[in-house]
mmCIF file of C-alpha atoms and ligand atoms in Angstrom:
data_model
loop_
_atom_site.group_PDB
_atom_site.id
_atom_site.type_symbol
_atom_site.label_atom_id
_atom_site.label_comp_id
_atom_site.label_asym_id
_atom_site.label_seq_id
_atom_site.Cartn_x
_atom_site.Cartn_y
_atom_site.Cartn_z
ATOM 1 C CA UNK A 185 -8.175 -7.170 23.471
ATOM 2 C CA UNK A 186 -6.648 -10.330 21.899
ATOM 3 C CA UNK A 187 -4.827 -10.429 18.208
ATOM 4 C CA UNK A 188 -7.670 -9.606 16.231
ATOM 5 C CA UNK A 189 -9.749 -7.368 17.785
ATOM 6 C CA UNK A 190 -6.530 -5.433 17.576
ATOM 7 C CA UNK A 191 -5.814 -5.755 14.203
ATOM 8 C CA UNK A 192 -9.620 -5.030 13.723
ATOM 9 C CA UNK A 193 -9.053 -1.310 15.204
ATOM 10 C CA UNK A 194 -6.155 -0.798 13.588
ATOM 11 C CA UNK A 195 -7.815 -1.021 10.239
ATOM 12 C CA UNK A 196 -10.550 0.811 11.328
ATOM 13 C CA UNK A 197 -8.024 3.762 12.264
ATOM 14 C CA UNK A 198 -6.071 3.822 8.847
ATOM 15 C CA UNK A 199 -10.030 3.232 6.857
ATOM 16 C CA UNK A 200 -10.200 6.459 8.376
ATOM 17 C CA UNK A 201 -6.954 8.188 7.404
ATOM 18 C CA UNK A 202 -7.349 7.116 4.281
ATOM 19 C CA UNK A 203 -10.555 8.950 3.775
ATOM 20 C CA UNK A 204 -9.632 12.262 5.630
ATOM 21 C CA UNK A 205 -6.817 12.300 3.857
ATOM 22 C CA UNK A 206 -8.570 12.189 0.515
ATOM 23 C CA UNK A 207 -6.419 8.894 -0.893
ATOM 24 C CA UNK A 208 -10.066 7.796 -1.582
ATOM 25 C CA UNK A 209 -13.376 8.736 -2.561
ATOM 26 C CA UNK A 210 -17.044 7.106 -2.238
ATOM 27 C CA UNK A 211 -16.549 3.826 -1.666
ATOM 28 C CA UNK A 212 -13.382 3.762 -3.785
ATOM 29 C CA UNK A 213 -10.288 1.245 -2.367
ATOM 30 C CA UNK A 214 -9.933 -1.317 0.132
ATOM 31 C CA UNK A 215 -7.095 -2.558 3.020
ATOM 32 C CA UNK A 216 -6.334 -5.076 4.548
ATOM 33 C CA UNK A 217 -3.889 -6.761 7.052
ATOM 34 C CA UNK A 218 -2.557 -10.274 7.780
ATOM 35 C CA UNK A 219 -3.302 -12.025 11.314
ATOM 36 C CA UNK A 220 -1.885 -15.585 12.052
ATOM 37 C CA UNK A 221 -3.218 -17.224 8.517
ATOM 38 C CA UNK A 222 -6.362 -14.721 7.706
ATOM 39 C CA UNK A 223 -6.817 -12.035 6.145
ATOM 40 C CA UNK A 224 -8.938 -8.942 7.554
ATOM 41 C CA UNK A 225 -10.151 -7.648 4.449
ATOM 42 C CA UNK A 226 -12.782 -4.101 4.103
ATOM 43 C CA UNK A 227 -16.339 -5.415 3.212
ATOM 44 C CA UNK A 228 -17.709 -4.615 -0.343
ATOM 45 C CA UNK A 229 -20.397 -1.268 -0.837
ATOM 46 C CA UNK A 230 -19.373 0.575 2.052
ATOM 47 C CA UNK A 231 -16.700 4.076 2.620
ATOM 48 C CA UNK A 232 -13.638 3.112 4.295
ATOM 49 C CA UNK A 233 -14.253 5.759 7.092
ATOM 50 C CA UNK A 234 -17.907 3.907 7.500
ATOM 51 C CA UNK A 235 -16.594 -0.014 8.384
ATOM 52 C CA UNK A 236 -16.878 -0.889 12.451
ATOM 53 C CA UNK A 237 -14.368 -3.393 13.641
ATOM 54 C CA UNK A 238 -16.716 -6.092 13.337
ATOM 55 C CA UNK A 239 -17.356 -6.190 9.943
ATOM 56 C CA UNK A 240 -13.727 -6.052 8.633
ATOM 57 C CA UNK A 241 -13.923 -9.847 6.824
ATOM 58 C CA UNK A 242 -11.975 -12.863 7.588
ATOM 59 C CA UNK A 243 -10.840 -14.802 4.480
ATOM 60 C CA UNK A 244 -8.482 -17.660 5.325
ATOM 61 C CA UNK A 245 -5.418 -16.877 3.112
ATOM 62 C CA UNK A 246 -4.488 -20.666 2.065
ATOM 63 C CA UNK A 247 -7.589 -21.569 1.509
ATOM 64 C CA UNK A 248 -9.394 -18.437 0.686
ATOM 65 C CA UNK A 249 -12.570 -19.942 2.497
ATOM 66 C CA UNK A 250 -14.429 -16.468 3.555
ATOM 67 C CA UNK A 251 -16.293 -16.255 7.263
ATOM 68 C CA UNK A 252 -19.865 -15.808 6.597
ATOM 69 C CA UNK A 253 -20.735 -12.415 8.550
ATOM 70 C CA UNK A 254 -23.303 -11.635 6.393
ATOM 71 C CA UNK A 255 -21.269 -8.912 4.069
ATOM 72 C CA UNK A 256 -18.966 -9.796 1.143
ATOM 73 C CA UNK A 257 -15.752 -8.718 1.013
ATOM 74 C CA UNK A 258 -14.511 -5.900 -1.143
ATOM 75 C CA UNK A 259 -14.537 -6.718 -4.604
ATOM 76 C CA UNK A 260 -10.829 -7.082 -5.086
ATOM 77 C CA UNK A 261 -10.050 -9.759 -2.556
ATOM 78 C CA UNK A 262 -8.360 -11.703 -5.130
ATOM 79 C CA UNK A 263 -6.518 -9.238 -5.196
ATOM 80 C CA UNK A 264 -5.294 -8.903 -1.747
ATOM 81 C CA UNK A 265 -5.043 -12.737 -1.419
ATOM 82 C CA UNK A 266 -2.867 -13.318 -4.090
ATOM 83 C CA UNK A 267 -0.317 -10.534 -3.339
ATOM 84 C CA UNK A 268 -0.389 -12.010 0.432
ATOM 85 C CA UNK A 269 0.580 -15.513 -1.089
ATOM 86 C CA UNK A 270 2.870 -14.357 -3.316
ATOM 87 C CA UNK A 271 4.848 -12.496 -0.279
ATOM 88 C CA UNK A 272 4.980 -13.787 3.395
ATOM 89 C CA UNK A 273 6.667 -10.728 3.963
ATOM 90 C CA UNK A 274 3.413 -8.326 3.656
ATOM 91 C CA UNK A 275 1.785 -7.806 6.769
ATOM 92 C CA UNK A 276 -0.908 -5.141 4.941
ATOM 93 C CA UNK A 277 -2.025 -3.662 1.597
ATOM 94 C CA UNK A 278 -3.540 -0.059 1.143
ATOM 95 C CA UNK A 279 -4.978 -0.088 -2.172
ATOM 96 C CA UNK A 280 -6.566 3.566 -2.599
ATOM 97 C CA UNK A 281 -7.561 5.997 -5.819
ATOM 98 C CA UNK A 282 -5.125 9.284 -4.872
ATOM 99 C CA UNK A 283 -5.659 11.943 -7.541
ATOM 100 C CA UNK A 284 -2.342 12.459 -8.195
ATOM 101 C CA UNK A 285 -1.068 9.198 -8.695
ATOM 102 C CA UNK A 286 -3.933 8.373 -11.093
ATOM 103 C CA UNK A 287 -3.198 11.568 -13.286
ATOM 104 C CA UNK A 288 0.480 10.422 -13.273
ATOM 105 C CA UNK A 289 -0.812 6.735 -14.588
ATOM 106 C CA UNK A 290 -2.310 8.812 -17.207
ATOM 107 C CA UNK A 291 0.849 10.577 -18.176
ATOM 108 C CA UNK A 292 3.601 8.371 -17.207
ATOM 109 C CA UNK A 293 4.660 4.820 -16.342
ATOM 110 C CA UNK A 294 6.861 4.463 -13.638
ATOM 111 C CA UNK A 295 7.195 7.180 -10.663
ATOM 112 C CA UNK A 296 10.902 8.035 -10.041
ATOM 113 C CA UNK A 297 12.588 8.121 -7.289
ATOM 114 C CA UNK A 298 13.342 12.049 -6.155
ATOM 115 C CA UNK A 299 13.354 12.504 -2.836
ATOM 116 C CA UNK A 300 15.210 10.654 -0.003
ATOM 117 C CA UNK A 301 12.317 9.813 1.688
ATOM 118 C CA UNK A 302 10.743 8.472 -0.915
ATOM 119 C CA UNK A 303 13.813 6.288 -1.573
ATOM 120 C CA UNK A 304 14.185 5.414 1.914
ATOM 121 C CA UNK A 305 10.619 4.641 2.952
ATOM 122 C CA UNK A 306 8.966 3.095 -0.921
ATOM 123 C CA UNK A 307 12.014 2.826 -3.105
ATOM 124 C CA UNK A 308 11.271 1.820 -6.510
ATOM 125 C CA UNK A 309 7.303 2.116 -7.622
ATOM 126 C CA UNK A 310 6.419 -0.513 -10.097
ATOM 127 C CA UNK A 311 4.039 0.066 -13.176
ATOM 128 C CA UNK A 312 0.963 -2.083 -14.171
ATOM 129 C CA UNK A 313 -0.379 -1.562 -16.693
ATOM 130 C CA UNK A 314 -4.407 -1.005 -16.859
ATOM 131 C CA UNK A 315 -6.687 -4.164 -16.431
ATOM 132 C CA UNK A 316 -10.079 -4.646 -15.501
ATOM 133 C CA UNK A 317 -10.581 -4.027 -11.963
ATOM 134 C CA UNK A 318 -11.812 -7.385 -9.678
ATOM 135 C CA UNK A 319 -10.588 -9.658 -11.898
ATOM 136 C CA UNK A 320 -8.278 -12.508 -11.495
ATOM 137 C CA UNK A 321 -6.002 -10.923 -14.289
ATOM 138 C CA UNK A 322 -5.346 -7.598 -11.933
ATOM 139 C CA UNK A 323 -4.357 -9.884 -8.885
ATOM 140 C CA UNK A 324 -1.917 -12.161 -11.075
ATOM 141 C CA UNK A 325 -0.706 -8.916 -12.380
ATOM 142 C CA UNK A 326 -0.063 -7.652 -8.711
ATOM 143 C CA UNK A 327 1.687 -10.814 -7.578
ATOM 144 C CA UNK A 328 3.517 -11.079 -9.926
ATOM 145 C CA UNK A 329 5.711 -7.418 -9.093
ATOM 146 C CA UNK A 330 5.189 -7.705 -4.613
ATOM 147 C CA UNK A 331 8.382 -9.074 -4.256
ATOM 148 C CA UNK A 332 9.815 -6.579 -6.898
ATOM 149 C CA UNK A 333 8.064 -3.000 -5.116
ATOM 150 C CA UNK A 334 7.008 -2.246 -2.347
ATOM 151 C CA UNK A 335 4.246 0.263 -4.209
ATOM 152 C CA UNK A 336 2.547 -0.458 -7.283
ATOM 153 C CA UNK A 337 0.978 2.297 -9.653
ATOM 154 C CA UNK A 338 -2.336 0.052 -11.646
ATOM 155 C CA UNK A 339 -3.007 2.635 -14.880
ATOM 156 C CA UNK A 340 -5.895 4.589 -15.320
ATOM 157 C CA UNK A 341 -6.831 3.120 -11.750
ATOM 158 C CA UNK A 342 -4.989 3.737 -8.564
ATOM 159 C CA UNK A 343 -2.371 2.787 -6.061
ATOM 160 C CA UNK A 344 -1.716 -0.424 -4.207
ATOM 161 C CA UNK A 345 0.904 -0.228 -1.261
ATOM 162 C CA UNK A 346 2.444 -3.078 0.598
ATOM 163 C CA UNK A 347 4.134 -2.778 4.019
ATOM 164 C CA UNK A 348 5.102 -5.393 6.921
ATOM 165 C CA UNK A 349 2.034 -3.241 9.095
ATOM 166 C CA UNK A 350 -0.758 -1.100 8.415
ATOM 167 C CA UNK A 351 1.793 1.902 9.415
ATOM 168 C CA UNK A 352 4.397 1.428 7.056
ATOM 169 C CA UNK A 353 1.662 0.708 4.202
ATOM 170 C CA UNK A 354 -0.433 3.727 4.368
ATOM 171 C CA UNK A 355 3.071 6.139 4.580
ATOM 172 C CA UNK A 356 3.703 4.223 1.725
ATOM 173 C CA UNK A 357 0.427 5.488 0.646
ATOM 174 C CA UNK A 358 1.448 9.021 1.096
ATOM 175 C CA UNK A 359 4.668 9.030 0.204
ATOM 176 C CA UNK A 360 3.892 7.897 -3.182
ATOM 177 C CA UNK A 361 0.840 10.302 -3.414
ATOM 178 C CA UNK A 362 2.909 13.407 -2.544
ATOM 179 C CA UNK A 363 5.991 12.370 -4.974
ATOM 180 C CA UNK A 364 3.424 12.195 -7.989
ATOM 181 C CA UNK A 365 2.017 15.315 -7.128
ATOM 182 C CA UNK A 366 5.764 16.877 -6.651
ATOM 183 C CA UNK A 367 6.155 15.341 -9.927
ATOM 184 C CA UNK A 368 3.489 16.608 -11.737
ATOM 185 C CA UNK A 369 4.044 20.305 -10.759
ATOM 186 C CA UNK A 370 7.109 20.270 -11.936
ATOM 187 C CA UNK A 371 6.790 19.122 -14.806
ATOM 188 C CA UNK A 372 4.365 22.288 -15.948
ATOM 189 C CA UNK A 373 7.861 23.387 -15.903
ATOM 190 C CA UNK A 374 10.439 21.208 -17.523
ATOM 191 C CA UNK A 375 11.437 17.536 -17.358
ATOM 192 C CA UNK A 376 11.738 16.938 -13.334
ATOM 193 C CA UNK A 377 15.286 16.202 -11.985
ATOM 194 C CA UNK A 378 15.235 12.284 -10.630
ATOM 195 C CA UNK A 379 17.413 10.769 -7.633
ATOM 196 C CA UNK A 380 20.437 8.576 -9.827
ATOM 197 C CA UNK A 381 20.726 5.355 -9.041
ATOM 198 C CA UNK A 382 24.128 5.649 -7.097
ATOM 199 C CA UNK A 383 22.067 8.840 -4.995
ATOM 200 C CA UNK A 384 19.716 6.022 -4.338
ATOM 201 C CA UNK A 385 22.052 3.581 -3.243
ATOM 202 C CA UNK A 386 23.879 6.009 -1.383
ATOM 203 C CA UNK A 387 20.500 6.790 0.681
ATOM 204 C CA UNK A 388 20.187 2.974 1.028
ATOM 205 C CA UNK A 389 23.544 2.711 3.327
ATOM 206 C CA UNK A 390 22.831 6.036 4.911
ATOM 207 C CA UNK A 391 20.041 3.706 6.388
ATOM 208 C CA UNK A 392 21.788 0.333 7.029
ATOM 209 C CA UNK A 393 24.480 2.419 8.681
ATOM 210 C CA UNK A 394 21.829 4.131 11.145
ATOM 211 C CA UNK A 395 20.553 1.010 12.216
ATOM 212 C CA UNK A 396 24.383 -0.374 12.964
ATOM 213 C CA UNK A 397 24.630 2.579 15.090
ATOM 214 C CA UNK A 398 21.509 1.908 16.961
ATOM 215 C CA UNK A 399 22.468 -1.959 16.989
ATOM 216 C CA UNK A 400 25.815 -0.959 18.588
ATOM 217 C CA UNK A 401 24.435 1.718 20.953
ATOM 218 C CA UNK A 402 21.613 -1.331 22.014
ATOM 219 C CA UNK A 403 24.658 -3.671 22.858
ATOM 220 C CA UNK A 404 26.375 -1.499 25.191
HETATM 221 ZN ZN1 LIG B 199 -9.477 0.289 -7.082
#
């Protein structure tokens, strides 16, 4: 199997997490990942779960010249383009519709952090504020906050998560989900209690100091 193809099953494996794990409905959201210059991108009108490996579509990201397989892409490839441009760091983007994250976007701006998971994994969410899906306007207002977040809540709409792999984006994906939700229950309550920035930080070294350890342990 040679780059592609792989990259091709991988998406097909996550289209179908995504679904299962109900971080989509219909033919709601689209993914993506980046191989050597192109973008793999889900084709427009079908269900995430329903895409085979062939018809994930190439779209050239300098360029954005699209292969011509017979399918458009999804409707929000500017979308996926531009963030891709805007960040050679992102390897893939899971943009799905999870309940919970779209009531919160009805409620409340940014998602705090509150767990160390969530710190350590997503960090900070960012907030955009609602614009009219497949437009030009939502992908310059995505661009413009990849290099800021890691996740981005899009009001009234949905979730779009970045990560260097497909991995790393859809636990992104989940993450986020399940803090909003966590969120929102509490809040039936009283005002949630939030992670402070230095707790952040604090869970920020806790990693950087794991990885020396494993560095050191390596160079024995
Ligand atoms: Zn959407």
């Amino acid at each position: 199997m040679n780059g592609s193809e792989k990259i091709r099953e991988e998406l097909c494996k996550y289209a179908q997490r995504t679904v299962a794990g109900k971080l989509v409905v219909g033919p709601g959201g689209n993914i993506s990942a980046r191989h050597e210059g192109k973008m793999y991108l889900s084709p427009s009108g079908f269900a995430l779960d329903e895409v085979l490996p062939e018809q994930w579509v190439e779209v050239d990201i300098a360029t954005g010249a699209i292969q011509d397989i017979g399918l458009r892409p999804s409707s929000e490839v500017l979308m996926h383009l531009y963030a891709y441009r805007a960040n050679p760091g992102i390897g893939a983007i899971v943009h799905t519709h999870p309940p919970y994250c779209i009531a919160f976007t009805l409620v409340g701006r940014e998602l705090p952090v509150m767990f160390p998971d969530q710190a350590a994994l997503v960090g900070r969410t960012a907030y955009v504020d609602y614009v009219l899906p497949t437009t030009d306007k939502l992908a310059d207002a995505v661009a413009a906050k990849v290099n800021e977040a890691s996740t981005m809540l899009l009001g009234n709409h949905g979730l779009v998560a970045t990560g260097r792999n497909l991995r790393e984006a859809y636990y992104r994906t989940e993450v986020v989900e399940e803090s909003a939700k966590i969120y929102l229950i509490a809040s039936a309550v009283r005002p949630p209690k939030i992670l402070t920035g230095d707790e952040v930080e604090e869970i920020a070294s806790l990693e950087s100091e794991a990885y020396r350890i494993q560095l050191l342990q390596k160079m024995k």
